mmCIF file of C-alpha atoms in Angstrom:
data_model
loop_
_atom_site.group_PDB
_atom_site.id
_atom_site.type_symbol
_atom_site.label_atom_id
_atom_site.label_comp_id
_atom_site.label_asym_id
_atom_site.label_seq_id
_atom_site.Cartn_x
_atom_site.Cartn_y
_atom_site.Cartn_z
ATOM 1 C CA MET A 1 89.452 -20.205 108.852
ATOM 2 C CA ALA A 2 92.107 -20.430 106.145
ATOM 3 C CA ARG A 3 95.435 -18.696 106.629
ATOM 4 C CA VAL A 4 97.230 -16.705 103.956
ATOM 5 C CA ILE A 5 100.978 -16.173 103.823
ATOM 6 C CA VAL A 6 103.157 -14.047 101.562
ATOM 7 C CA MET A 7 106.147 -15.760 99.931
ATOM 8 C CA ASP A 8 109.101 -14.050 98.282
ATOM 9 C CA LEU A 9 109.703 -16.481 95.404
ATOM 10 C CA SER A 10 113.151 -15.010 94.751
ATOM 11 C CA ARG A 11 114.193 -16.332 98.191
ATOM 12 C CA HIS A 12 111.811 -19.164 99.074
ATOM 13 C CA ASN A 13 110.517 -22.219 97.199
ATOM 14 C CA THR A 14 109.316 -24.501 100.001
ATOM 15 C CA VAL A 15 106.575 -24.212 102.631
ATOM 16 C CA MET A 16 106.159 -26.471 105.659
ATOM 17 C CA VAL A 17 102.680 -26.564 107.206
ATOM 18 C CA GLY A 18 102.889 -28.791 110.267
ATOM 19 C CA HIS A 19 104.406 -32.018 108.905
ATOM 20 C CA ASP A 20 103.355 -31.390 105.286
ATOM 21 C CA ARG A 21 105.873 -29.915 102.845
ATOM 22 C CA TYR A 22 104.963 -28.123 99.604
ATOM 23 C CA PHE A 23 107.347 -26.906 96.911
ATOM 24 C CA VAL A 24 107.147 -24.512 93.980
ATOM 25 C CA LEU A 25 106.923 -26.542 90.769
ATOM 26 C CA ASP A 26 107.422 -24.822 87.423
ATOM 27 C CA THR A 27 104.689 -26.162 85.145
ATOM 28 C CA GLY A 28 105.515 -24.611 81.812
ATOM 29 C CA GLY A 29 106.224 -21.060 82.905
ATOM 30 C CA ARG A 30 103.646 -21.135 85.671
ATOM 31 C CA ALA A 31 104.696 -21.677 89.292
ATOM 32 C CA GLU A 32 102.452 -23.828 91.464
ATOM 33 C CA LEU A 33 102.818 -24.869 95.097
ATOM 34 C CA VAL A 34 102.428 -28.668 95.143
ATOM 35 C CA ARG A 35 102.682 -31.303 97.850
ATOM 36 C CA ASP A 36 106.166 -32.802 98.209
ATOM 37 C CA HIS A 37 104.816 -36.330 98.527
ATOM 38 C CA CYS A 38 104.769 -39.207 96.036
ATOM 39 C CA PRO A 39 101.415 -41.065 96.141
ATOM 40 C CA HIS A 40 103.238 -44.412 95.936
ATOM 41 C CA ARG A 41 105.255 -44.388 99.168
ATOM 42 C CA GLY A 42 105.621 -40.749 100.162
ATOM 43 C CA GLY A 43 108.969 -40.000 98.508
ATOM 44 C CA PRO A 44 109.993 -36.352 98.072
ATOM 45 C CA LEU A 45 108.782 -35.257 94.644
ATOM 46 C CA SER A 46 110.939 -32.130 94.896
ATOM 47 C CA LEU A 47 113.899 -34.485 94.338
ATOM 48 C CA ALA A 48 112.227 -36.270 91.415
ATOM 49 C CA ARG A 49 113.483 -35.836 87.864
ATOM 50 C CA ARG A 50 111.214 -35.159 84.897
ATOM 51 C CA THR A 51 110.839 -37.959 82.386
ATOM 52 C CA PRO A 52 112.098 -37.244 78.828
ATOM 53 C CA ASP A 53 108.588 -36.245 77.686
ATOM 54 C CA GLY A 54 108.472 -33.670 80.525
ATOM 55 C CA ARG A 55 104.956 -34.743 81.563
ATOM 56 C CA ARG A 56 105.826 -36.911 84.557
ATOM 57 C CA LEU A 57 108.099 -36.939 87.594
ATOM 58 C CA SER A 58 110.109 -40.048 88.454
ATOM 59 C CA CYS A 59 110.127 -40.525 92.249
ATOM 60 C CA PRO A 60 113.684 -40.726 93.632
ATOM 61 C CA TRP A 61 112.788 -43.570 96.012
ATOM 62 C CA HIS A 62 111.272 -46.218 93.735
ATOM 63 C CA GLY A 63 111.164 -44.725 90.233
ATOM 64 C CA THR A 64 107.372 -44.495 90.286
ATOM 65 C CA LYS A 65 106.138 -42.115 87.560
ATOM 66 C CA VAL A 66 103.668 -39.463 88.684
ATOM 67 C CA GLY A 67 101.908 -37.301 86.104
ATOM 68 C CA ILE A 68 102.483 -33.591 86.607
ATOM 69 C CA ALA A 69 98.762 -33.052 85.947
ATOM 70 C CA ALA A 70 97.999 -35.338 88.923
ATOM 71 C CA VAL A 71 100.498 -33.500 91.131
ATOM 72 C CA ARG A 72 98.929 -30.160 90.174
ATOM 73 C CA ARG A 73 95.473 -31.315 91.313
ATOM 74 C CA GLY A 74 96.643 -31.098 94.928
ATOM 75 C CA CYS A 75 98.324 -27.694 94.676
ATOM 76 C CA LEU A 76 97.679 -24.899 97.138
ATOM 77 C CA PRO A 77 95.896 -21.796 95.864
ATOM 78 C CA MET A 78 98.511 -19.172 95.015
ATOM 79 C CA VAL A 79 98.298 -15.741 93.402
ATOM 80 C CA ARG A 80 101.576 -14.437 92.049
ATOM 81 C CA SER A 81 102.664 -10.904 91.234
ATOM 82 C CA GLY A 82 106.307 -10.763 90.190
ATOM 83 C CA ASP A 83 108.354 -12.522 92.874
ATOM 84 C CA GLU A 84 105.632 -12.145 95.504
ATOM 85 C CA ALA A 85 103.011 -14.844 96.009
ATOM 86 C CA LEU A 86 99.979 -14.972 98.280
ATOM 87 C CA VAL A 87 99.376 -18.573 99.336
ATOM 88 C CA VAL A 88 96.216 -19.950 100.944
ATOM 89 C CA LEU A 89 97.279 -22.636 103.415
ATOM 90 C CA PRO A 90 95.239 -25.764 104.108
ATOM 91 C CA ASP A 91 93.089 -25.868 107.230
ATOM 92 C CA GLY A 92 95.135 -26.824 110.238
ATOM 93 C CA ALA A 93 94.523 -24.278 112.927
ATOM 94 C CA GLY A 94 97.697 -23.655 114.827
ATOM 95 C CA ALA A 95 99.996 -25.798 112.664
ATOM 96 C CA PRO A 96 103.432 -24.166 112.517
ATOM 97 C CA VAL A 97 104.390 -22.674 109.145
ATOM 98 C CA SER A 98 107.868 -22.039 107.777
ATOM 99 C CA VAL A 99 109.200 -20.991 104.375
ATOM 100 C CA THR A 100 112.663 -22.004 103.176
ATOM 101 C CA HIS A 101 114.778 -22.475 100.085
ATOM 102 C CA ARG A 102 115.758 -26.014 99.021
ATOM 103 C CA GLU A 103 117.208 -27.578 95.914
ATOM 104 C CA ILE A 104 114.294 -28.556 93.634
ATOM 105 C CA LEU A 105 115.413 -31.167 91.096
ATOM 106 C CA ALA A 106 111.871 -31.433 89.695
ATOM 107 C CA ASN A 107 112.339 -28.016 88.049
ATOM 108 C CA LEU A 108 115.391 -29.088 86.048
ATOM 109 C CA PRO A 109 114.971 -29.952 82.359
ATOM 110 C CA PRO A 110 113.920 -33.543 81.600
ATOM 111 C CA ASP A 111 116.627 -36.172 81.998
ATOM 112 C CA PRO A 112 117.337 -37.537 78.477
ATOM 113 C CA THR A 113 119.127 -40.594 79.915
ATOM 114 C CA HIS A 114 116.114 -41.630 81.992
ATOM 115 C CA HIS A 115 114.627 -45.023 81.131
ATOM 116 C CA ASP A 116 110.831 -45.150 81.076
ATOM 117 C CA GLU A 117 110.155 -48.028 83.430
ATOM 118 C CA GLY A 118 108.468 -48.338 86.807
ATOM 119 C CA ALA A 119 104.920 -48.007 88.072
ATOM 120 C CA GLU A 120 102.656 -45.216 86.864
ATOM 121 C CA HIS A 121 100.448 -42.964 89.038
ATOM 122 C CA GLY A 122 98.203 -40.278 87.574
#
């Protein structure tokens, strides 16, 4: 059975479910809870910077570009009302859950000095 948690988005932007971390990504005025994991080598996408076009994240570990559309495909279901969000967690009966606040570089404006090189995913 799926578990549902309530997040206060004014205080929390990260959810840990067992060993899997998710973070709130602003996708054009819409907040989505996405996996904090680069498909290339598992780098923390929350610390990625947006490319100048704003459509991709550049992984902080190897510079791999990951399309935001691809990242969104793995987001957790979330219903938001103001600063409150109901989140449906992935199956994982008994996995510990915690909510925290971390610095999310992926929500900063695109980096205009970023050079568009490196592998592409999604």
